[in-house]
Short mmCIF file of C-alpha atoms in Angstrom, two decimals:
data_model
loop_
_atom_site.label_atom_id
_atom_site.label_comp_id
_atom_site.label_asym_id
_atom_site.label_seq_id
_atom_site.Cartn_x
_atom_site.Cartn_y
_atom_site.Cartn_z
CA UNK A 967 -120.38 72.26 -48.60
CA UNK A 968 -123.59 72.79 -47.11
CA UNK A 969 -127.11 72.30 -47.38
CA UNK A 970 -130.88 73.67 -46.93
CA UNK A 971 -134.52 72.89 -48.44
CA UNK A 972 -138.23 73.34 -47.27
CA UNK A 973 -139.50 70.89 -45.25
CA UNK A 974 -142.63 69.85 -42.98
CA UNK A 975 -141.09 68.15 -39.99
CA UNK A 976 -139.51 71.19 -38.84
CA UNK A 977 -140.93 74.14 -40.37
CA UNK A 978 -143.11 74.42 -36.63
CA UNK A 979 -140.17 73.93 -34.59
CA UNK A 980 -138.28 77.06 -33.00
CA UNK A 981 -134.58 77.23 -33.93
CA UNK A 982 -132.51 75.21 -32.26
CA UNK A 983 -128.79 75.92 -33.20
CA UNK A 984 -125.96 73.15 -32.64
CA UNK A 985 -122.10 74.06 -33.48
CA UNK A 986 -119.48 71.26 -33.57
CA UNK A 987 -115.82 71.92 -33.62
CA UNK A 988 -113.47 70.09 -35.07
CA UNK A 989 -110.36 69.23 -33.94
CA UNK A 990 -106.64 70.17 -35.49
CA UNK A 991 -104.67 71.59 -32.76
CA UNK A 992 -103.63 75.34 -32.54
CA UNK A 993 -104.71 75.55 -36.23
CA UNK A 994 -108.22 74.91 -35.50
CA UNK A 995 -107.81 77.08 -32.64
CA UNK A 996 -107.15 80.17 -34.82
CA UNK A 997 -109.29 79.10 -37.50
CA UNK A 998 -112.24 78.27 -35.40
CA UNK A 999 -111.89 82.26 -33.45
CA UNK A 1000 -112.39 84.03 -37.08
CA UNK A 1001 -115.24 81.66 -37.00
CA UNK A 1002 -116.91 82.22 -34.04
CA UNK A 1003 -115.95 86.19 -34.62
CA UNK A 1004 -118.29 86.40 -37.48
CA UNK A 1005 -120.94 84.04 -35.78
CA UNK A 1006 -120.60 86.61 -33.33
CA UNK A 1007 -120.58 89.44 -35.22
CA UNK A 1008 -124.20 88.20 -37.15
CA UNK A 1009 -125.54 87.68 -33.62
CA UNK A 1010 -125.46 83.64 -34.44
CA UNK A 1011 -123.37 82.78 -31.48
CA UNK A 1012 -126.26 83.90 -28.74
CA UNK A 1013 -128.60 81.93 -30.43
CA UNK A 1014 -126.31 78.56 -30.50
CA UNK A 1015 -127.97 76.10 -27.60
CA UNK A 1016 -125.21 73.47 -27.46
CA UNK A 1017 -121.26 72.95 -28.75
CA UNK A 1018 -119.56 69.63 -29.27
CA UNK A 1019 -115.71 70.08 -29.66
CA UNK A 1020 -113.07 67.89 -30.50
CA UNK A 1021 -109.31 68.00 -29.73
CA UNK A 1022 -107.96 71.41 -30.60
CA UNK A 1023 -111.47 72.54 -31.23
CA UNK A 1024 -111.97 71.51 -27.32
CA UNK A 1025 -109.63 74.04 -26.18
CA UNK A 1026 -111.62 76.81 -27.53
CA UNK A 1027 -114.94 75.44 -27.48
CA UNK A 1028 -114.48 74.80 -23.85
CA UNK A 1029 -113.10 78.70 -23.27
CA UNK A 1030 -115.69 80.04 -24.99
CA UNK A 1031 -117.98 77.62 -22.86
CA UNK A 1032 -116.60 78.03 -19.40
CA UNK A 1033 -114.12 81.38 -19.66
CA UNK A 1034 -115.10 85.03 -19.72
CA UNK A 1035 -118.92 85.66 -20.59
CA UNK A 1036 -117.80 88.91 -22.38
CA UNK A 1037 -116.50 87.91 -26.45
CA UNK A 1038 -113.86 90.41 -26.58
CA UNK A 1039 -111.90 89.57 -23.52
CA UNK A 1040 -112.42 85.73 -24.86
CA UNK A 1041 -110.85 87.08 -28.27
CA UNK A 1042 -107.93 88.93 -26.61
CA UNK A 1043 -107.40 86.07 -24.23
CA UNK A 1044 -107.20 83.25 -26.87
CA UNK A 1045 -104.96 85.22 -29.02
CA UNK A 1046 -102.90 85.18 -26.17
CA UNK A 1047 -102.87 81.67 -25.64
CA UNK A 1048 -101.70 81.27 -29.36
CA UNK A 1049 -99.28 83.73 -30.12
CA UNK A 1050 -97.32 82.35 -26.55
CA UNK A 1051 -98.46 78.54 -27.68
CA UNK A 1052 -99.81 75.69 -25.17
CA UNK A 1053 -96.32 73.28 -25.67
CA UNK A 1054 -94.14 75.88 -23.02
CA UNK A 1055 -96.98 75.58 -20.45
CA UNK A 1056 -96.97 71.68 -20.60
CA UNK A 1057 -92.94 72.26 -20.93
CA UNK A 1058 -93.08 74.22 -17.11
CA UNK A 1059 -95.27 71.75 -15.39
CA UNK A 1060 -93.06 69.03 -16.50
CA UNK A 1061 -90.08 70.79 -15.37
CA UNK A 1062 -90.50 72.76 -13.26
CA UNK A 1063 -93.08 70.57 -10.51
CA UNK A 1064 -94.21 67.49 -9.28
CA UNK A 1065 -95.16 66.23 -12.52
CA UNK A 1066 -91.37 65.16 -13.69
CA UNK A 1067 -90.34 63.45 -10.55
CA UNK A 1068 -93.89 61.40 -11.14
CA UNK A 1069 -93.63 60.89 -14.81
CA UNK A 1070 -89.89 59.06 -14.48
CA UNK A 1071 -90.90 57.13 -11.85
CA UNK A 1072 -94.06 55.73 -14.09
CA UNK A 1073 -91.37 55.29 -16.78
CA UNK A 1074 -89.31 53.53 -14.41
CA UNK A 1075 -91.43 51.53 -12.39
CA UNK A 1076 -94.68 50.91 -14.50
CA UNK A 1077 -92.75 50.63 -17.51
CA UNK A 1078 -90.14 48.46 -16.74
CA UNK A 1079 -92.79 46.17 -14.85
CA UNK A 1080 -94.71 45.89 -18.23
CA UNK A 1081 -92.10 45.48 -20.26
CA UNK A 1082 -90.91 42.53 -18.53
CA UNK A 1083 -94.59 41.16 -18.18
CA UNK A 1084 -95.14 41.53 -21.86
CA UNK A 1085 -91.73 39.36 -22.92
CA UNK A 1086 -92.28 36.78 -19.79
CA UNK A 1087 -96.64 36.67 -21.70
CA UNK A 1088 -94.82 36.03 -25.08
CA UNK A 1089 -92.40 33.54 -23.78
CA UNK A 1090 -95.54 31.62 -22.33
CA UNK A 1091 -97.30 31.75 -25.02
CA UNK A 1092 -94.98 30.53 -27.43
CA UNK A 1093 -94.54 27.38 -25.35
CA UNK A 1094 -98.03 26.82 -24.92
CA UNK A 1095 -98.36 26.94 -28.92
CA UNK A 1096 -95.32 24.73 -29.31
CA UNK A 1097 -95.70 21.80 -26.90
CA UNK A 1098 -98.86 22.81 -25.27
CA UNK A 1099 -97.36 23.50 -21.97
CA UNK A 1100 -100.93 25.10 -19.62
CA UNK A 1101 -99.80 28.67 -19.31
CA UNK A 1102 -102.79 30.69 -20.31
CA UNK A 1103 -104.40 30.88 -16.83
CA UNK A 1104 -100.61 32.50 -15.82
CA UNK A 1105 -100.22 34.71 -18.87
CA UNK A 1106 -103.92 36.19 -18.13
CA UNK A 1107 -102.71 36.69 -14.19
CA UNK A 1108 -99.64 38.53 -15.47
CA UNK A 1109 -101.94 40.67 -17.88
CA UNK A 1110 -104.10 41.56 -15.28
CA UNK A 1111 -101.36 42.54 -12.82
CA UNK A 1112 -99.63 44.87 -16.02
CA UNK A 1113 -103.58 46.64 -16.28
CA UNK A 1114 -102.92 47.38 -12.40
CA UNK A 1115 -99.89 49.00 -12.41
CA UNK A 1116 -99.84 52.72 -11.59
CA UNK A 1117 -99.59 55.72 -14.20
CA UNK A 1118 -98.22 58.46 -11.40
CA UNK A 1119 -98.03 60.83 -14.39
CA UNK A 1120 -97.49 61.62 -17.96
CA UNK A 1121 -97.04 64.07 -20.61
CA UNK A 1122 -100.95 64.45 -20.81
CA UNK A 1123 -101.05 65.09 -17.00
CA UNK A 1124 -99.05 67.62 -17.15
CA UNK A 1125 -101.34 69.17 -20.45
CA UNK A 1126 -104.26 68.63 -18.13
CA UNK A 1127 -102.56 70.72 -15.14
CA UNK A 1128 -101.64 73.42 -17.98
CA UNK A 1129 -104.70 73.62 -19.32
CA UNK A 1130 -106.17 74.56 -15.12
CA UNK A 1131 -103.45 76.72 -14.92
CA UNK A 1132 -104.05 79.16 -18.03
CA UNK A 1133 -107.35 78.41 -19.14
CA UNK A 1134 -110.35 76.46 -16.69
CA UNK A 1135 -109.00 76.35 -13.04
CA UNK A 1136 -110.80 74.00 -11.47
CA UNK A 1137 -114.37 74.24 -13.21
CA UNK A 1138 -116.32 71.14 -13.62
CA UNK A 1139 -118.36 70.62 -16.64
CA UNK A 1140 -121.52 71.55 -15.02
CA UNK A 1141 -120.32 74.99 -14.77
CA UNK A 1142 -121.36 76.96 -17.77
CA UNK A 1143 -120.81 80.26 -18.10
CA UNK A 1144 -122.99 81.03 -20.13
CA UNK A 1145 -126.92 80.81 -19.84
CA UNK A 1146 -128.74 78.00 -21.65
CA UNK A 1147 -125.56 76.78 -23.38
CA UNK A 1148 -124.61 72.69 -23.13
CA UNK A 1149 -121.64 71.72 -23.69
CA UNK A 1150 -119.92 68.29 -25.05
CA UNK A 1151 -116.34 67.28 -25.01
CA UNK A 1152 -115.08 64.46 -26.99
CA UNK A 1153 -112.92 61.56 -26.45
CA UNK A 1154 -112.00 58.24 -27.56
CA UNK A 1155 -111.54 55.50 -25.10
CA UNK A 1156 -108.90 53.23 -26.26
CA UNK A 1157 -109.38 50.53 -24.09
CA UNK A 1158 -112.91 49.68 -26.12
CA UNK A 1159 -112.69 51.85 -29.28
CA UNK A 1160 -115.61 53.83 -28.51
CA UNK A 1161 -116.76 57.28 -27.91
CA UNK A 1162 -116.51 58.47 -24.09
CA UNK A 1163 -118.13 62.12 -23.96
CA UNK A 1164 -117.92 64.56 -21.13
CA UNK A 1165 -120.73 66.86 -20.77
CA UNK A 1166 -123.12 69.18 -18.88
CA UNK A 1167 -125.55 67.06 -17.92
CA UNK A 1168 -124.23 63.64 -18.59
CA UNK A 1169 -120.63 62.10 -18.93
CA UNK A 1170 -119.50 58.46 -20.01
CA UNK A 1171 -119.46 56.42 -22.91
CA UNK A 1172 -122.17 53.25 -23.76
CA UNK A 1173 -120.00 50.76 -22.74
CA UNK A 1174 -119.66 52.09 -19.07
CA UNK A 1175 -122.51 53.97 -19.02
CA UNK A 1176 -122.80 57.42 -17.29
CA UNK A 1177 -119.78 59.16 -14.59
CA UNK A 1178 -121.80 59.20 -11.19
CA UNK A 1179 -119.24 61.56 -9.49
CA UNK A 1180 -117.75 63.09 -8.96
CA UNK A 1181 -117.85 66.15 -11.67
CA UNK A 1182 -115.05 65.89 -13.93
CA UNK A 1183 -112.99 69.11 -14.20
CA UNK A 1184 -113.10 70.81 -17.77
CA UNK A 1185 -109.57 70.79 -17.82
CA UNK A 1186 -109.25 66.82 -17.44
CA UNK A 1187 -112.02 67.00 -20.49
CA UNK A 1188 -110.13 69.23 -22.80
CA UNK A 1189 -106.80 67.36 -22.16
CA UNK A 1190 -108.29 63.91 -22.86
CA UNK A 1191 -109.94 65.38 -26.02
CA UNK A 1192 -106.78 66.97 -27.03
CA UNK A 1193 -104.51 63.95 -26.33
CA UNK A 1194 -103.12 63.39 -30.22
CA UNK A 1195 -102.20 59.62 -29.47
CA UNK A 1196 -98.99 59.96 -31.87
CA UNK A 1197 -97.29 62.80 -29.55
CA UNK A 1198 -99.56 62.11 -26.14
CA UNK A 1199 -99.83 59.27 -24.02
CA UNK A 1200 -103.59 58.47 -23.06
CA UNK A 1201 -105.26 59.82 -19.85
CA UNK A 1202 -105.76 57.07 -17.43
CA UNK A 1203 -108.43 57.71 -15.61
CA UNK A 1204 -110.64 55.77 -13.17
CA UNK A 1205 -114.17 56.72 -12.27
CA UNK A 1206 -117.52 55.52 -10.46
CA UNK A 1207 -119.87 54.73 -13.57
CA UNK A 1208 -123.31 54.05 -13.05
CA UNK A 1209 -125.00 51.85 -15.58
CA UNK A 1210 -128.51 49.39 -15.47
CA UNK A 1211 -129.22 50.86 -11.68
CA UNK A 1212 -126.28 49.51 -10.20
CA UNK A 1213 -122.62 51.26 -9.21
CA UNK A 1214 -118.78 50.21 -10.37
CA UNK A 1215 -115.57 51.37 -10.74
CA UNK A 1216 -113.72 51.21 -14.01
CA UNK A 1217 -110.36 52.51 -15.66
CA UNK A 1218 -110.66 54.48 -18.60
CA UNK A 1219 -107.79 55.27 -21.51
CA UNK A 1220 -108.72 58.22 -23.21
CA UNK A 1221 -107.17 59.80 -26.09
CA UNK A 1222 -108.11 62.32 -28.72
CA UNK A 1223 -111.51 62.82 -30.14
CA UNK A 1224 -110.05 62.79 -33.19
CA UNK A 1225 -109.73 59.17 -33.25
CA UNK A 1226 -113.53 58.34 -33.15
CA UNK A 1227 -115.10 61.14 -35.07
CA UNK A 1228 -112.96 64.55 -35.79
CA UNK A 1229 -115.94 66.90 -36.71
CA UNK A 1230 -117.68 66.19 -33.40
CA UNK A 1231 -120.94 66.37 -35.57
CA UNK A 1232 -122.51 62.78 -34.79
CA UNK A 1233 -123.49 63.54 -31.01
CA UNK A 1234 -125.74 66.40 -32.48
CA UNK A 1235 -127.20 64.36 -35.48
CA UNK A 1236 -131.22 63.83 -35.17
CA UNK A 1237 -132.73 60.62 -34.02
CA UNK A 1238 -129.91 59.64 -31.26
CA UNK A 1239 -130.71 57.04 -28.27
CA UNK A 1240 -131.18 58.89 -24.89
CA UNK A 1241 -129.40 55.42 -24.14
CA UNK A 1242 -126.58 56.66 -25.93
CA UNK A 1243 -126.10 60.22 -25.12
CA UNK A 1244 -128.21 63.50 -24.73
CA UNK A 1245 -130.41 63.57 -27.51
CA UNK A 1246 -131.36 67.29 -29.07
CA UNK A 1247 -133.95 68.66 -30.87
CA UNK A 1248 -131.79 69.70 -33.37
CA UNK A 1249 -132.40 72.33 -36.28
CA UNK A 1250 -129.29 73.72 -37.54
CA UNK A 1251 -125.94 72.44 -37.76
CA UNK A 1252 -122.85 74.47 -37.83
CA UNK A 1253 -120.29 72.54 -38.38
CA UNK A 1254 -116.75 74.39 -38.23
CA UNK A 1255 -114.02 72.22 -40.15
CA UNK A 1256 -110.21 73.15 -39.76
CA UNK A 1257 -109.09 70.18 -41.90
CA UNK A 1258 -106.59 70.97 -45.08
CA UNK A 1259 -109.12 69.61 -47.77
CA UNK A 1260 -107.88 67.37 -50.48
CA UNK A 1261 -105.07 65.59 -49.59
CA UNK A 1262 -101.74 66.99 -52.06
CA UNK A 1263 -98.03 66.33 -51.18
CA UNK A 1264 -95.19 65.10 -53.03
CA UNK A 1265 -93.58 62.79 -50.03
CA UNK A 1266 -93.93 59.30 -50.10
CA UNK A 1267 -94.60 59.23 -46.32
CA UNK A 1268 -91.99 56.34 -46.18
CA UNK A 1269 -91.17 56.83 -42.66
CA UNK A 1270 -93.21 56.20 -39.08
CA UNK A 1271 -94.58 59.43 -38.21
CA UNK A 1272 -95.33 60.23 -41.87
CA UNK A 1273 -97.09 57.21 -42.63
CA UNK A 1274 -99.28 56.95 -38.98
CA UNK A 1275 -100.01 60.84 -39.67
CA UNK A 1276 -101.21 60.25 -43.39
CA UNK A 1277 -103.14 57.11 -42.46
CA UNK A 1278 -105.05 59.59 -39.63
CA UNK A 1279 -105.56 61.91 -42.62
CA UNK A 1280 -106.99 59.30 -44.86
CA UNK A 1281 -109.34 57.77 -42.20
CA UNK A 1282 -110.54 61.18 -40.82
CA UNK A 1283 -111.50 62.05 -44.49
CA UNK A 1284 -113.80 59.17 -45.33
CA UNK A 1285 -115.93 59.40 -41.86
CA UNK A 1286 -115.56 63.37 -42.99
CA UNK A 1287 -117.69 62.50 -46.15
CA UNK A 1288 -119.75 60.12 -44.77
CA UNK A 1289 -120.87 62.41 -42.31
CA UNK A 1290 -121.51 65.15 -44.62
CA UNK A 1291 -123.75 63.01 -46.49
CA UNK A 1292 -125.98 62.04 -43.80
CA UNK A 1293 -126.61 65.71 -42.89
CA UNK A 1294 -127.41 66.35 -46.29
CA UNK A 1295 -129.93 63.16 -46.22
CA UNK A 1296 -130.85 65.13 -42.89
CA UNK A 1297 -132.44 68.01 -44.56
CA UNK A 1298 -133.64 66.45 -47.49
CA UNK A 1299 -135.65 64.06 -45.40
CA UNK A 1300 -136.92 67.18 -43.36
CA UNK A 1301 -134.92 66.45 -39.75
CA UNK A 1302 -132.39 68.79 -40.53
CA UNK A 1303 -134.13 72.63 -41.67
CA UNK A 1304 -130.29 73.37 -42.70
CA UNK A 1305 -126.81 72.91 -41.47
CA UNK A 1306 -123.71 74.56 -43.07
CA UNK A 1307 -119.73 73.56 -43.03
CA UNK A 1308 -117.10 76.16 -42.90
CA UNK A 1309 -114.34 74.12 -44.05
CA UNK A 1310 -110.47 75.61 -43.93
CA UNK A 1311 -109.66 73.23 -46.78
CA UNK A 1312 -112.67 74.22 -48.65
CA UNK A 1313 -111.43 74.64 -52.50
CA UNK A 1314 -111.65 78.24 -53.15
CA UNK A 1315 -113.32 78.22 -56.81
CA UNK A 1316 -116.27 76.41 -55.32
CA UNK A 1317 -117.31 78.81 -52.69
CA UNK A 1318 -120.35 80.74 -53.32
CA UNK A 1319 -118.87 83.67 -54.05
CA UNK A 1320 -115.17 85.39 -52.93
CA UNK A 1321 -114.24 88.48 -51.28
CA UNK A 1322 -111.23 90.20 -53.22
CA UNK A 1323 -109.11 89.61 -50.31
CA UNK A 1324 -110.09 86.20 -49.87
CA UNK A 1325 -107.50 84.72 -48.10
CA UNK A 1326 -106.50 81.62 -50.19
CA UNK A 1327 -106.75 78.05 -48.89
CA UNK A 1328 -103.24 77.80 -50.06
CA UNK A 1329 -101.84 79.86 -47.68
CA UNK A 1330 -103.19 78.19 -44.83
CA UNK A 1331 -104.26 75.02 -45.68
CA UNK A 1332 -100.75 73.50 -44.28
CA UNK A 1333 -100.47 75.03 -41.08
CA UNK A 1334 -98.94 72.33 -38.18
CA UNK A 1335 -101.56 71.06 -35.79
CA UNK A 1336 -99.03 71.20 -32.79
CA UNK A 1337 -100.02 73.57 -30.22
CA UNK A 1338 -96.57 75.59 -30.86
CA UNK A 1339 -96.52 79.50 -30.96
CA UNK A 1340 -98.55 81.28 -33.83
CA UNK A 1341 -96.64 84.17 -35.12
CA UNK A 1342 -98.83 87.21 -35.20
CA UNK A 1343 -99.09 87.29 -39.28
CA UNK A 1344 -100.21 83.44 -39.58
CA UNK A 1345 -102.55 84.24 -36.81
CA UNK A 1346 -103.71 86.91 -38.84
CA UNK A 1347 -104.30 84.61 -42.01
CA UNK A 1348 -106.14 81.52 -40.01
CA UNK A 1349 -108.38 83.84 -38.39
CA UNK A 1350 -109.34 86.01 -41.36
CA UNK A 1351 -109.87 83.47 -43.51
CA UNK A 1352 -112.28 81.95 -40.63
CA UNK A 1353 -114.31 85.13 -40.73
CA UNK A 1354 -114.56 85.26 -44.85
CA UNK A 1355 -115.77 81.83 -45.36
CA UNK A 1356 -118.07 82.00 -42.25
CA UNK A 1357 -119.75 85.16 -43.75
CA UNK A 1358 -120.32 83.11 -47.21
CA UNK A 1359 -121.65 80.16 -45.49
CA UNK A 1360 -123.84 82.02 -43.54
CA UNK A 1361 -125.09 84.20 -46.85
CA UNK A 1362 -125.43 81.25 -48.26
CA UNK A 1363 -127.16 78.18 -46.52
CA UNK A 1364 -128.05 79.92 -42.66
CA UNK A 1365 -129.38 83.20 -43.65
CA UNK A 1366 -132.85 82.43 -41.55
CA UNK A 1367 -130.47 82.42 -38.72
CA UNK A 1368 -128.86 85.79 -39.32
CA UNK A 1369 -129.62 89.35 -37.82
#
């Protein structure tokens, strides 16, 4: 759940408070708001120096990051955003501008084209394999001509435009709204399996090294991070990378967070390469978790999307634990002073203590993590329930941080 113990490598040190949001679509939207309400409320969220954010968690994290400074018209405006849902905005600029025309003619064009470059590359190869007919230099041509083809538009283009629209504008992730706050937004880049981060002060991945310019928008950010590959195509993006003192261009596919690392914890842990990423003298980590805890149904998952969803599930879990165990190797080793993890799915009879109105991880556990409308009463139930187990974690494991 969470962890804290006396140390000597930090005890000199003065706080320095990371928060990592997980991802989980409009659920972890709600939930993560009753978290940062009670953060708020025990004057935690002032003292918090940077936020990593994945997927759902991006949307907030980022409009808490770059939206109104004051917390109450950030509270009214997200409830907003949820009770109305993100899926009609994305629905309008598909409809209802450029975006469709663009999209079918991708469809069309760029996906006929590769299509009928894949089947021509498997007809080559299989005659290459079978009498050794010279085809590879032609199949790697035809592979590299299907790479080029242009992506006008797509569902997640149309995300990113909604996401400018209601939320960011056009803000770039250098500007912060708030003072002394950094910011990191998570992706996974498909094309080489690896983490590609957008952030205040630096944005890339290792592989490609670091965005030279120019800024990227936090709405391009949040969409990318929020791309759930099973529903959203991935953002194709090209950008000027600079890496070992020289200058290139390189196209990116990016896709949800979620994919790499759900918790967005692992860019805050101690010890990381400046190579790598921004490296932090890290403290405390808060880490909020909107997953649905031990994994109960009585399906068989038989069918695609049940199966593809319930393999994410699985996989997310084990890098869940693992993580959790290196923060608590963290503090025991003295480069962690304490981090807690307010966990949705958290089992309720091994909490701390309960409230009497606890609101039970039953009700909520099973929430969808679309980004469809939140009727006022579940909205109600996420967020409390965010608040209540923030509170006891807090109590609990981060009291030196409290008021």
């Amino acid at each position: 759940m969470s962890s804290n113990a006396p140390n000597t490598k930090t005890e000199r040190r003065q706080p320095f408070v990371a928060l990592a949001l997980s991802g989980g679509g409009a659920r972890a939207m709600a939930f993560h708001l009753g978290c940062l309400r009670a953060l708020h409320d025990r004057k935690i969220l002032a003292k918090v120096r940077v936020i990593s954010t994945v997927s759902g968690g991006s949307v907030l994290g980022a409009y808490y990051a770059y939206g109104p400074s004051d917390f109450e018209t950030f509270d009214k405006n997200v409830v907003s955003v949820l009770e109305s849902g993100i899926q009609g905005a994305i629905a309008r600029e598909v409809l209802f501008t450029t975006q469709l025309p663009k999209i079918l003619g991708t469809l069309l064009v760029t996906g006929t084209l590769s299509l009928a470059s894949w089947c021509i590359r498997a007809l080559l190869s299989l005659m290459r394999r079978l009498i050794g007919l010279p085809t590879l230099g032609i199949e790697r041509g035809l592979a590299a001509v299907a790479r080029s083809l242009p992506i006008w538009a797509s569902l997640t283009s149309a995300f990113e435009r909604a996401l400018a629209r209601r939320l960011f504008g056009g803000k770039t992730m250098s500007e912060v709204a708030r003072p002394d706050l950094e910011v990191i937004i998570n992706a996974c880049d498909l094309r080489t399996g690896t983490a590609f981060r957008f952030g205040t002060r630096r944005s890339g991945g290792w592989r490609y090294g670091d965005i030279a310019g120019p800024t990227p928008t936090v709405a391009k950010a949040v969409a990318a991070s929020a791309a759930f590959p099973i529903l959203l195509p991935p953002l194709i993006e090209t950008f000027k990378f600079r890496k070992g003192g020289r200058e290139y261009r390189d196209t990116v596919a990016l896709t949800d967070g979620g994919v790499f690392e759900n918790l967005g914890v692992s860019v805050l842990e101690p010890g990381r390469s400046q190579d790598i990423t921004v490296a932090y003298p890290t403290t405390h980590i808060i880490s909020l978790n909107a997953g649905a805890g031990q994994m109960e149904s009585e399906r068989t998952h038989f069918w695609w999307i049940g199966r593809v969803a319930r393999s994410f599930s699985a996989v997310h879990r084990k890098v869940q634990d693992a993580t959790y165990q290196r923060l608590h190797q963290f503090v025991e080793g003295g480069e962690l002073e304490a981090f807690g993890m307010v966990y949705l799915g958290q089992q309720d009879n091994r909490l701390p203590w309960c409230p009497p109105d606890l609101v039970r991880r039953e009700e909520v556990s099973n929430y969808p993590t679309d980004f469809a409308p939140i009727s006022h009463d579940n909205l109600e139930l996420l967020t409390k329930r965010g608040e209540q187990l923030t509170q006891i974690i807090v109590d609990r494991y981060l009291s030196d941080l409290g008021d």
